[in-house]
Short mmCIF file of C-alpha atoms and ligand atoms in Angstrom, two decimals:
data_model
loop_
_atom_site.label_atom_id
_atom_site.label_comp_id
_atom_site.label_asym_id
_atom_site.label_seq_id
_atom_site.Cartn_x
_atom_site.Cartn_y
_atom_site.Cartn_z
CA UNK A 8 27.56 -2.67 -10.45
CA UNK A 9 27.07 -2.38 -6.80
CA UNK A 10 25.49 -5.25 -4.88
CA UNK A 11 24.87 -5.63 -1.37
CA UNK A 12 24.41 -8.95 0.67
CA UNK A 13 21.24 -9.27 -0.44
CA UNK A 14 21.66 -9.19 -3.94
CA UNK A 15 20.28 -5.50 -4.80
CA UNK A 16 21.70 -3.82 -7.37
CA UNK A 17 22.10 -0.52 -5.54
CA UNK A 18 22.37 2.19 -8.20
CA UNK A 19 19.95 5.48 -7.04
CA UNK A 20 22.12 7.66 -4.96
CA UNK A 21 20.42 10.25 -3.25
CA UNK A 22 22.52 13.59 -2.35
CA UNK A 23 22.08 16.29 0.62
CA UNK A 24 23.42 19.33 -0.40
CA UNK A 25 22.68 21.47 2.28
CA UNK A 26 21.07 20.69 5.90
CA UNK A 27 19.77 24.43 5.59
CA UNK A 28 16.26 24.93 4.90
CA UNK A 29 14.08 28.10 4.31
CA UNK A 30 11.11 26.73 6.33
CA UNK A 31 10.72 24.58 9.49
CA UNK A 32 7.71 21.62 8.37
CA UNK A 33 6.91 20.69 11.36
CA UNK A 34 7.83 17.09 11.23
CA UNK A 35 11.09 17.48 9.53
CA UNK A 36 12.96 20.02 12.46
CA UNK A 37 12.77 21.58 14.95
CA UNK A 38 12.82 25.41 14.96
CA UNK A 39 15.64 26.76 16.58
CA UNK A 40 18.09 23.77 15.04
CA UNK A 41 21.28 24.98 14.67
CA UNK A 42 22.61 24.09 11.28
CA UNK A 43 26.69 22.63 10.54
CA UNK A 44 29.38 25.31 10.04
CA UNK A 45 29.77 25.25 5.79
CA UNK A 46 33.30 23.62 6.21
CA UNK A 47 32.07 20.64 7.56
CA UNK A 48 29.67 20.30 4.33
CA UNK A 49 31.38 18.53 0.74
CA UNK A 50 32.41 21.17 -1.20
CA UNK A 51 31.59 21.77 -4.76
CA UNK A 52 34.76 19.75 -5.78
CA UNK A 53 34.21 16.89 -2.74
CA UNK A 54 30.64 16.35 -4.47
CA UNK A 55 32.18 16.65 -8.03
CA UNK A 56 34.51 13.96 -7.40
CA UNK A 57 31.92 11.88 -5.49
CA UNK A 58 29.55 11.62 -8.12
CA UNK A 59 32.21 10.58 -10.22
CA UNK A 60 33.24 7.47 -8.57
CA UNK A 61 29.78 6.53 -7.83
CA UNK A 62 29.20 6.47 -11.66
CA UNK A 63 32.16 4.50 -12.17
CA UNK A 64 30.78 2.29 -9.43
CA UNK A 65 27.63 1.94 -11.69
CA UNK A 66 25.10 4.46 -9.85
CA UNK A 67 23.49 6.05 -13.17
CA UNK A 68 20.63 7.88 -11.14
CA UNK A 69 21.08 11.08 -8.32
CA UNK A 70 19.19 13.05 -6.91
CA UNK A 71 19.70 15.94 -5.27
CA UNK A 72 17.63 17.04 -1.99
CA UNK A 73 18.86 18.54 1.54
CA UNK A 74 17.42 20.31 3.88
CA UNK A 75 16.39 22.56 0.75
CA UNK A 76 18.77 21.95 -2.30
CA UNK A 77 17.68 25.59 -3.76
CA UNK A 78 19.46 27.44 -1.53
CA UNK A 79 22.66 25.65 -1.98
CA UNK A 80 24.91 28.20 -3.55
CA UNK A 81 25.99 27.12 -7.08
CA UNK A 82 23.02 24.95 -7.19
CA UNK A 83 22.42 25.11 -10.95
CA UNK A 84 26.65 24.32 -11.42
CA UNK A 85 26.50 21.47 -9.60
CA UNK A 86 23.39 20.02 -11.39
CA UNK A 87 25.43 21.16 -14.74
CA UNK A 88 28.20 19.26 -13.81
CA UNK A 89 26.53 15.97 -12.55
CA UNK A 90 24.48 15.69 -15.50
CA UNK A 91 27.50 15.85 -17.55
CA UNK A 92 29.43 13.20 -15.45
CA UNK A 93 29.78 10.34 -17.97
CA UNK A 94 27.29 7.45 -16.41
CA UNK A 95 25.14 9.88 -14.68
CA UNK A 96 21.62 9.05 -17.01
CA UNK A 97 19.16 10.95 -14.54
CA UNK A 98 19.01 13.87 -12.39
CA UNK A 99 16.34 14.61 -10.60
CA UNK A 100 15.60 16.81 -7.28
CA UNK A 101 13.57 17.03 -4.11
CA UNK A 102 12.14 20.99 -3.32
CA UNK A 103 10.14 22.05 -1.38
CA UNK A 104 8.96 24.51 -4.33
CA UNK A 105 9.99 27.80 -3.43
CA UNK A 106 12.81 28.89 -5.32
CA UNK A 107 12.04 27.61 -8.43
CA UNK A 108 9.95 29.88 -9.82
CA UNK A 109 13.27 32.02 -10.36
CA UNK A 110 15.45 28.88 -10.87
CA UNK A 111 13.73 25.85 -12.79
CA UNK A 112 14.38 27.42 -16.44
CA UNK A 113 18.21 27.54 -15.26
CA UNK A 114 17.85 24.03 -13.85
CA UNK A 115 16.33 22.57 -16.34
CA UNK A 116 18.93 24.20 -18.98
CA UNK A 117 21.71 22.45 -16.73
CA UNK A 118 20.37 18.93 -17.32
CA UNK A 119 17.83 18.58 -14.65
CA UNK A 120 14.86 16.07 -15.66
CA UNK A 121 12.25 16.32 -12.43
CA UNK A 122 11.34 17.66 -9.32
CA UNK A 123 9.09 16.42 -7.27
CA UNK A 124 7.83 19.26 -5.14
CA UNK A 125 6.55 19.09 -1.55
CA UNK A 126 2.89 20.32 -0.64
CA UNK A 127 1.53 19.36 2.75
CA UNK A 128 -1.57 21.07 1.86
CA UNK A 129 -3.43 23.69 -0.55
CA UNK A 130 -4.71 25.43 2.71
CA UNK A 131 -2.85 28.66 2.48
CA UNK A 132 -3.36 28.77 6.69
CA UNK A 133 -2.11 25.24 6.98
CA UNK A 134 0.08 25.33 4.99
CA UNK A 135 1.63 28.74 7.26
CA UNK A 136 0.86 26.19 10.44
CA UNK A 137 3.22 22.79 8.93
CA UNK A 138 6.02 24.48 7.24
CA UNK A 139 6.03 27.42 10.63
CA UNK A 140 6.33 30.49 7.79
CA UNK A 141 5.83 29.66 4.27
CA UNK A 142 3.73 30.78 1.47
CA UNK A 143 1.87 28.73 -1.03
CA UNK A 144 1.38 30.80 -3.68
CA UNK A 145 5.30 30.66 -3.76
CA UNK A 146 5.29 26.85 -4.28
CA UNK A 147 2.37 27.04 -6.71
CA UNK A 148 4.76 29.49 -8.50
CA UNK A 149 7.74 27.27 -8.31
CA UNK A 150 5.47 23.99 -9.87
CA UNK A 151 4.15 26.58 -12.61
CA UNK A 152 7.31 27.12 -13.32
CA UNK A 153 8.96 23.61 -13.34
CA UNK A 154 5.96 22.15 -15.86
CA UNK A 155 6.71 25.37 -18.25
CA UNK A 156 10.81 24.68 -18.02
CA UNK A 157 9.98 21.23 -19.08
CA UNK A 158 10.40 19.31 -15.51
CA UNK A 159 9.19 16.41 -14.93
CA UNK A 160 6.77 16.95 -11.97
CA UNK A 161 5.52 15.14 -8.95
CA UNK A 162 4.12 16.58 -5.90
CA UNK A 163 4.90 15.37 -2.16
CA UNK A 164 2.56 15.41 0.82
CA UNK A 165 3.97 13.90 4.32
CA UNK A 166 0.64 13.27 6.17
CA UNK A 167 0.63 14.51 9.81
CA UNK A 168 -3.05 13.62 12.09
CA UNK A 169 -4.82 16.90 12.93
CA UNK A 170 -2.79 18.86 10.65
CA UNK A 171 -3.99 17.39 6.89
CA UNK A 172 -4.91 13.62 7.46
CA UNK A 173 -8.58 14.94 6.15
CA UNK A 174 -10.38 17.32 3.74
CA UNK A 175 -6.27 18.17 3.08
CA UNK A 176 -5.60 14.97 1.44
CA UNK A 177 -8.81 14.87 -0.37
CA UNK A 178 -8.00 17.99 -2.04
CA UNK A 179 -4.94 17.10 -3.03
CA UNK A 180 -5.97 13.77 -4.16
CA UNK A 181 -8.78 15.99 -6.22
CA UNK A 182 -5.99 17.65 -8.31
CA UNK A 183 -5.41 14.01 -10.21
CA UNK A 184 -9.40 14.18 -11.43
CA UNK A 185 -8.28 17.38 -13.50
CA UNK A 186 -4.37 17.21 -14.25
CA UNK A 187 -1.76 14.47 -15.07
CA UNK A 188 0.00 14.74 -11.83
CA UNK A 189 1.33 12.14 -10.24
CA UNK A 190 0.74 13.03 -6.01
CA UNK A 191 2.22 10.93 -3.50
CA UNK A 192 1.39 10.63 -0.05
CA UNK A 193 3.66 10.06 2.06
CA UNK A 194 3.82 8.38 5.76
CA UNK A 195 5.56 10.43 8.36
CA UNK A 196 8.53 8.75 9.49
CA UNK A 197 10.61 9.22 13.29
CA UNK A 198 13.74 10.42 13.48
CA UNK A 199 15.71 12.38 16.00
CA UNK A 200 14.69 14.94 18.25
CA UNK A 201 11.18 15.30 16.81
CA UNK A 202 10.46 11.58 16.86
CA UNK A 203 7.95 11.45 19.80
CA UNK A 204 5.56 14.02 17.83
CA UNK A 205 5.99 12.13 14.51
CA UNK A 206 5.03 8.68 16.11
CA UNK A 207 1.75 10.10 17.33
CA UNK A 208 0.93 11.61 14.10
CA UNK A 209 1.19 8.90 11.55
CA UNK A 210 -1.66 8.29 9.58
CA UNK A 211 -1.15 5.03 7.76
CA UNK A 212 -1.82 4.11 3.98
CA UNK A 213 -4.90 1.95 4.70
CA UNK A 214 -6.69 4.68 6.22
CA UNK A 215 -5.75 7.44 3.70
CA UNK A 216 -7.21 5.18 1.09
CA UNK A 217 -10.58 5.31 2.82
CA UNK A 218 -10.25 9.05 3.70
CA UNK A 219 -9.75 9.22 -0.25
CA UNK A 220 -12.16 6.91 -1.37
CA UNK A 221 -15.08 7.90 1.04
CA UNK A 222 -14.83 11.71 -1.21
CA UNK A 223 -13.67 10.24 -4.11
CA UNK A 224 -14.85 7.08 -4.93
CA UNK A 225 -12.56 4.09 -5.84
CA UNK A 226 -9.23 4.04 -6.93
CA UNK A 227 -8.12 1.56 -8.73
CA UNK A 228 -4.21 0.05 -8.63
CA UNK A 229 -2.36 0.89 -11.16
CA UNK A 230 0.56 -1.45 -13.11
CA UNK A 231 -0.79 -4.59 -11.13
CA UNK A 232 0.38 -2.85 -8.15
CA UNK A 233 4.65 -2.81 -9.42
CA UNK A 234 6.16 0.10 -7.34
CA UNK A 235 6.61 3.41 -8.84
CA UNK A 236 10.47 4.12 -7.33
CA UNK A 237 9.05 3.57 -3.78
CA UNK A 238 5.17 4.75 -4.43
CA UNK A 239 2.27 2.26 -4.66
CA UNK A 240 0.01 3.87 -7.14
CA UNK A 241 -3.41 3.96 -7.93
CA UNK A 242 -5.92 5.91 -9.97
CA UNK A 243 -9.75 7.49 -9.09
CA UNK A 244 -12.05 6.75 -11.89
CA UNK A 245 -11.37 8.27 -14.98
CA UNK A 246 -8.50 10.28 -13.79
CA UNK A 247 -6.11 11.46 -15.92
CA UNK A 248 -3.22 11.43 -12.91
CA UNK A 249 -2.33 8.89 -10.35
CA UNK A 250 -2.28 8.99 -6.46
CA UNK A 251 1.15 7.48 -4.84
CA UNK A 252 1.53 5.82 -1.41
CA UNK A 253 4.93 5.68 0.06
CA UNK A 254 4.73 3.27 3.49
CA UNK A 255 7.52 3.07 4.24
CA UNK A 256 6.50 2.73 8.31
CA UNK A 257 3.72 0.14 7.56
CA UNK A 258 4.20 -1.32 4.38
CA UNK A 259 8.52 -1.23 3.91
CA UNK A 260 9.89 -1.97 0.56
CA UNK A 261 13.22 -2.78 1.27
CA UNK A 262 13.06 -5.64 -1.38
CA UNK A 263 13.06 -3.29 -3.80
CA UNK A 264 15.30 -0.39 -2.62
CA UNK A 265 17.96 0.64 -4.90
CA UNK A 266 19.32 3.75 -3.28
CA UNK A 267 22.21 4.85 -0.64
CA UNK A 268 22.02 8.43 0.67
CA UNK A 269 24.96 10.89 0.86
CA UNK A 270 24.85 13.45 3.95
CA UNK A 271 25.75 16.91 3.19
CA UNK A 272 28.78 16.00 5.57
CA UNK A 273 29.72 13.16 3.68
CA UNK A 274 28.32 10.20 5.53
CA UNK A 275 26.96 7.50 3.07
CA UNK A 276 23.78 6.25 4.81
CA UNK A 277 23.05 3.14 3.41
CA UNK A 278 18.89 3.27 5.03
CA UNK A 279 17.08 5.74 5.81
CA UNK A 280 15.27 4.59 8.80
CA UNK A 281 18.28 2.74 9.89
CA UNK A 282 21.58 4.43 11.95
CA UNK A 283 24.52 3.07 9.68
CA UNK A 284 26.44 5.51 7.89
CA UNK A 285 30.13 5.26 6.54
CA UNK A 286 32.38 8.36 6.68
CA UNK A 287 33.44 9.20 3.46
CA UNK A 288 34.59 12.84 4.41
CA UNK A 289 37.52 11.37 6.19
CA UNK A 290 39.22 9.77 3.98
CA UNK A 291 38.25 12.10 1.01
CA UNK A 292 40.22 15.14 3.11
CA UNK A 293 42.67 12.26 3.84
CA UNK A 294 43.77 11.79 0.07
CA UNK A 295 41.93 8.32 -0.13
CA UNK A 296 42.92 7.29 -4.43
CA UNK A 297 39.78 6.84 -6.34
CA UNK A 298 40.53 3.14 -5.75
CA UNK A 299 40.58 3.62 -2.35
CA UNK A 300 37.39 5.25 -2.16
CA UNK A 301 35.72 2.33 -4.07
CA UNK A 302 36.99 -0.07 -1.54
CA UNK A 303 35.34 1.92 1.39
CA UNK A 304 31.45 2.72 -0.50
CA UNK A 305 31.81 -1.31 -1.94
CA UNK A 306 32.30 -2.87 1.59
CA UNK A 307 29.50 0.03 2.92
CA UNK A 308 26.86 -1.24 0.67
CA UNK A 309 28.01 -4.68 0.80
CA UNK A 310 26.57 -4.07 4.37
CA UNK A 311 23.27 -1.90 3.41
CA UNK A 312 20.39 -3.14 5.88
CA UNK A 313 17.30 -4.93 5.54
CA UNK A 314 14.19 -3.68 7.11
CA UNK A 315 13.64 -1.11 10.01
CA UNK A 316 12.76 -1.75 13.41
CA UNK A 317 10.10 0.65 14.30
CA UNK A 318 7.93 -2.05 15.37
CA UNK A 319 10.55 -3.03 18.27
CA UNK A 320 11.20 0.68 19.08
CA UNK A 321 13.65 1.54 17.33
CA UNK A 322 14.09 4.75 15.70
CA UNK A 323 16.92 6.26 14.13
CA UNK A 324 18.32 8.76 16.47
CA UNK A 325 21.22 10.10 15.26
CA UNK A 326 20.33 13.00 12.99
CA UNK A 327 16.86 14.72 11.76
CA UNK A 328 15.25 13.93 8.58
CA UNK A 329 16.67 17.94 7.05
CA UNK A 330 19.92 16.24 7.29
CA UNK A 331 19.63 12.91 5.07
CA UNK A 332 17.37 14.25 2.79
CA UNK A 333 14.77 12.10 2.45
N1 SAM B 406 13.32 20.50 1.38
C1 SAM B 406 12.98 19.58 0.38
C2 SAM B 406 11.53 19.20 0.45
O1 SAM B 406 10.87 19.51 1.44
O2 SAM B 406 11.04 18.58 -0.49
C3 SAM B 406 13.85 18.34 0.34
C4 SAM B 406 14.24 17.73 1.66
S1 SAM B 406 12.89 17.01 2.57
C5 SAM B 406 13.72 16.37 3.96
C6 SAM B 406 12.54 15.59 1.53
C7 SAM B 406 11.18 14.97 1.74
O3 SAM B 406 11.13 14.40 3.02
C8 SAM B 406 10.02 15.94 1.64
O4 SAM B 406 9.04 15.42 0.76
C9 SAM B 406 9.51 16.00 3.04
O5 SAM B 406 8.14 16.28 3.07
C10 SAM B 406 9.85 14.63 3.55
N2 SAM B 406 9.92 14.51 5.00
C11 SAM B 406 10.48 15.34 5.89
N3 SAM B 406 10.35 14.88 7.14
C12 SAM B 406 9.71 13.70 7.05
C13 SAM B 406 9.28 12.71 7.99
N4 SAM B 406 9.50 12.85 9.28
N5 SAM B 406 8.65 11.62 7.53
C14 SAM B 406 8.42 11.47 6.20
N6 SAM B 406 8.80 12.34 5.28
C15 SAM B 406 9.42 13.45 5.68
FE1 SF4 B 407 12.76 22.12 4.83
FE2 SF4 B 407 11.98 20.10 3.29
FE3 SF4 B 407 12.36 19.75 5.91
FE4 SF4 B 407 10.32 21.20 5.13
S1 SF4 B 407 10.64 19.03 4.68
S2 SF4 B 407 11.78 21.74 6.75
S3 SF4 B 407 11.08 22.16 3.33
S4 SF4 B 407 13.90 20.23 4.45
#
């Protein structure tokens, strides 16, 4: 088991595999980034062994996310061989949808569970305007194809004003009235270089409920209001899916966080909205023992922090969000 300071059992590790990406969402990068040389990335073996001494350490869930995990090469190896990592009970993945329609029957064959996929929007012209080039159609594809492989499946939407803070999130709300989707909405959060355009644009989780509700009508919390993972959720009348809320700008549920994130260069970032990372590359090219290794991820999330400071102006500078993952 792996406790930090604060007593959380910290057991949900969260894996970039790539900071490459076949689209450019708006709030995520910036358009001409210039992604790491592939040497500087864990290699198949790096993450192999990784994910082995994490499960030792008593993580049992991963998931695997990037930039865009499907265009990792070997992708559907390395979810083979995490799924068979003794420990490992769950693993799940983060996609923005558009590769799957080839790969979720492989995926799912390798010991996948779920994806949740990410749709900003089910305006094929908005969609084109947040993600800079994609395609809809192709994600709608990709989810068709995860719920007939058997995936579990839960779609994304990052809410950005004047983009889809509107009749966007309505519609996508809508889908719950007819399927047994589970749609989470999530609040933009500032990182990097593209932090000034994401602070403008967040819409926060009070208002989307009255965006939703005005259309809708009421929604109802669901579980007595026990997070999901990280989602609030709650249900429109008679709805046969649920609507998530993850807040974590406004309403921050570090009380309840169980996960550290892995870089695709190796860092262990122990908060998302916080700068702290540990190298693990370092000593993993350094022939660190297994033991060693322990020593260096215990004392890291022995250390994990509590709470962001947004709300004093700070924002985690240090990399984009393409590069932790989410
Ligand atoms: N490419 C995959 C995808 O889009 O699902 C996985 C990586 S992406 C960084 C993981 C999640 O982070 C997606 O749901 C994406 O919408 C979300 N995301 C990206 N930038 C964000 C931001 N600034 N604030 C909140 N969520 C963000
Ligand atoms: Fe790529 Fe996902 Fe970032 Fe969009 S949110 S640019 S799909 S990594």
């Amino acid at each position: 088991m792996s406790l930090d300071r604060f007593g959380r059992n910290i057991n949900y590790l969260r894996i970039s595999l790539t900071d490459k990406c076949n689209l450019r969402c708006v709030y995520c990068m910036p358009e001409d980034i210039t992604f790491r040389p592939r040497a500087e990335l864990l290699q198949d073996d790096e993450i192999d062994r990784l994910v082995r001494i994490f499960a030792e350490l008593g993580f049992h869930k991963f998931r695997l996310t990037g930039g865009e995990p499907t265009v990792r090469a070997n992708v559907v190896d390395i979810v083979g061989r995490i799924a068979a990592t003794p420990g490992v009970q769950t693993v799940a993945m983060t996609t923005n949808g558009l590769l799957l329609d080839k790969l979720a029957r492989p995926l799912a064959n390798a010991g996948l569970s779920r994806v949740n996929v990410s749709i900003d929007t089910l305006n094929p012209e908005k969609f084109r305007k947040l993600t800079r080039w994609g395609d809809v159609e192709e994600v709608w594809a990709g989810i068709h194809a995860a719920e007939e492989a058997g995936l579990g499946v839960k779609l994304n939407s990052v809410v950005v004003r004047n983009y889809n803070d509107k009749e966007d999130v309505v519609d996508i709300a809508r889908l719950t009235l007819f399927q047994s989707w589970q749609v989470r909405f999530i609040e933009m959060m500032p990182f990097g270089d593209v932090s000034d355009f994401q602070q403008a644009g967040i819409v926060s989780q009070e208002e989307l409920m009255v965006t939703i509700s005005a259309e809708l009508g009421p929604m109802q919390r669901v579980d007595d209001g026990r997070l999901d993972g990280e989602a609030q959720l709650y249900q429109l009348e008679e709805a046969p899916g649920q609507i998530g809320f993850i807040s974590s700008v406004t309403q921050p549920f570090c009380a309840s966080c169980t996960r550290a994130r892995l870089t695709a260069d190796g860092r262990l970032r122990l908060c998302l909205l916080r700068e702290k990372e540990v190298d693990l590359m370092t000593p993993l090219r350094n022939s660190a023992s297994d033991d060693q290794m322990k020593a260096i991820i215990e004392e890291g999330i022995w250390h994990k922090p509590w709470g962001h400071k947004l709300g004093e102006d700070v924002i985690p500078l240090n990399r984009v969000m393409s590069e932790i993952g989410g």
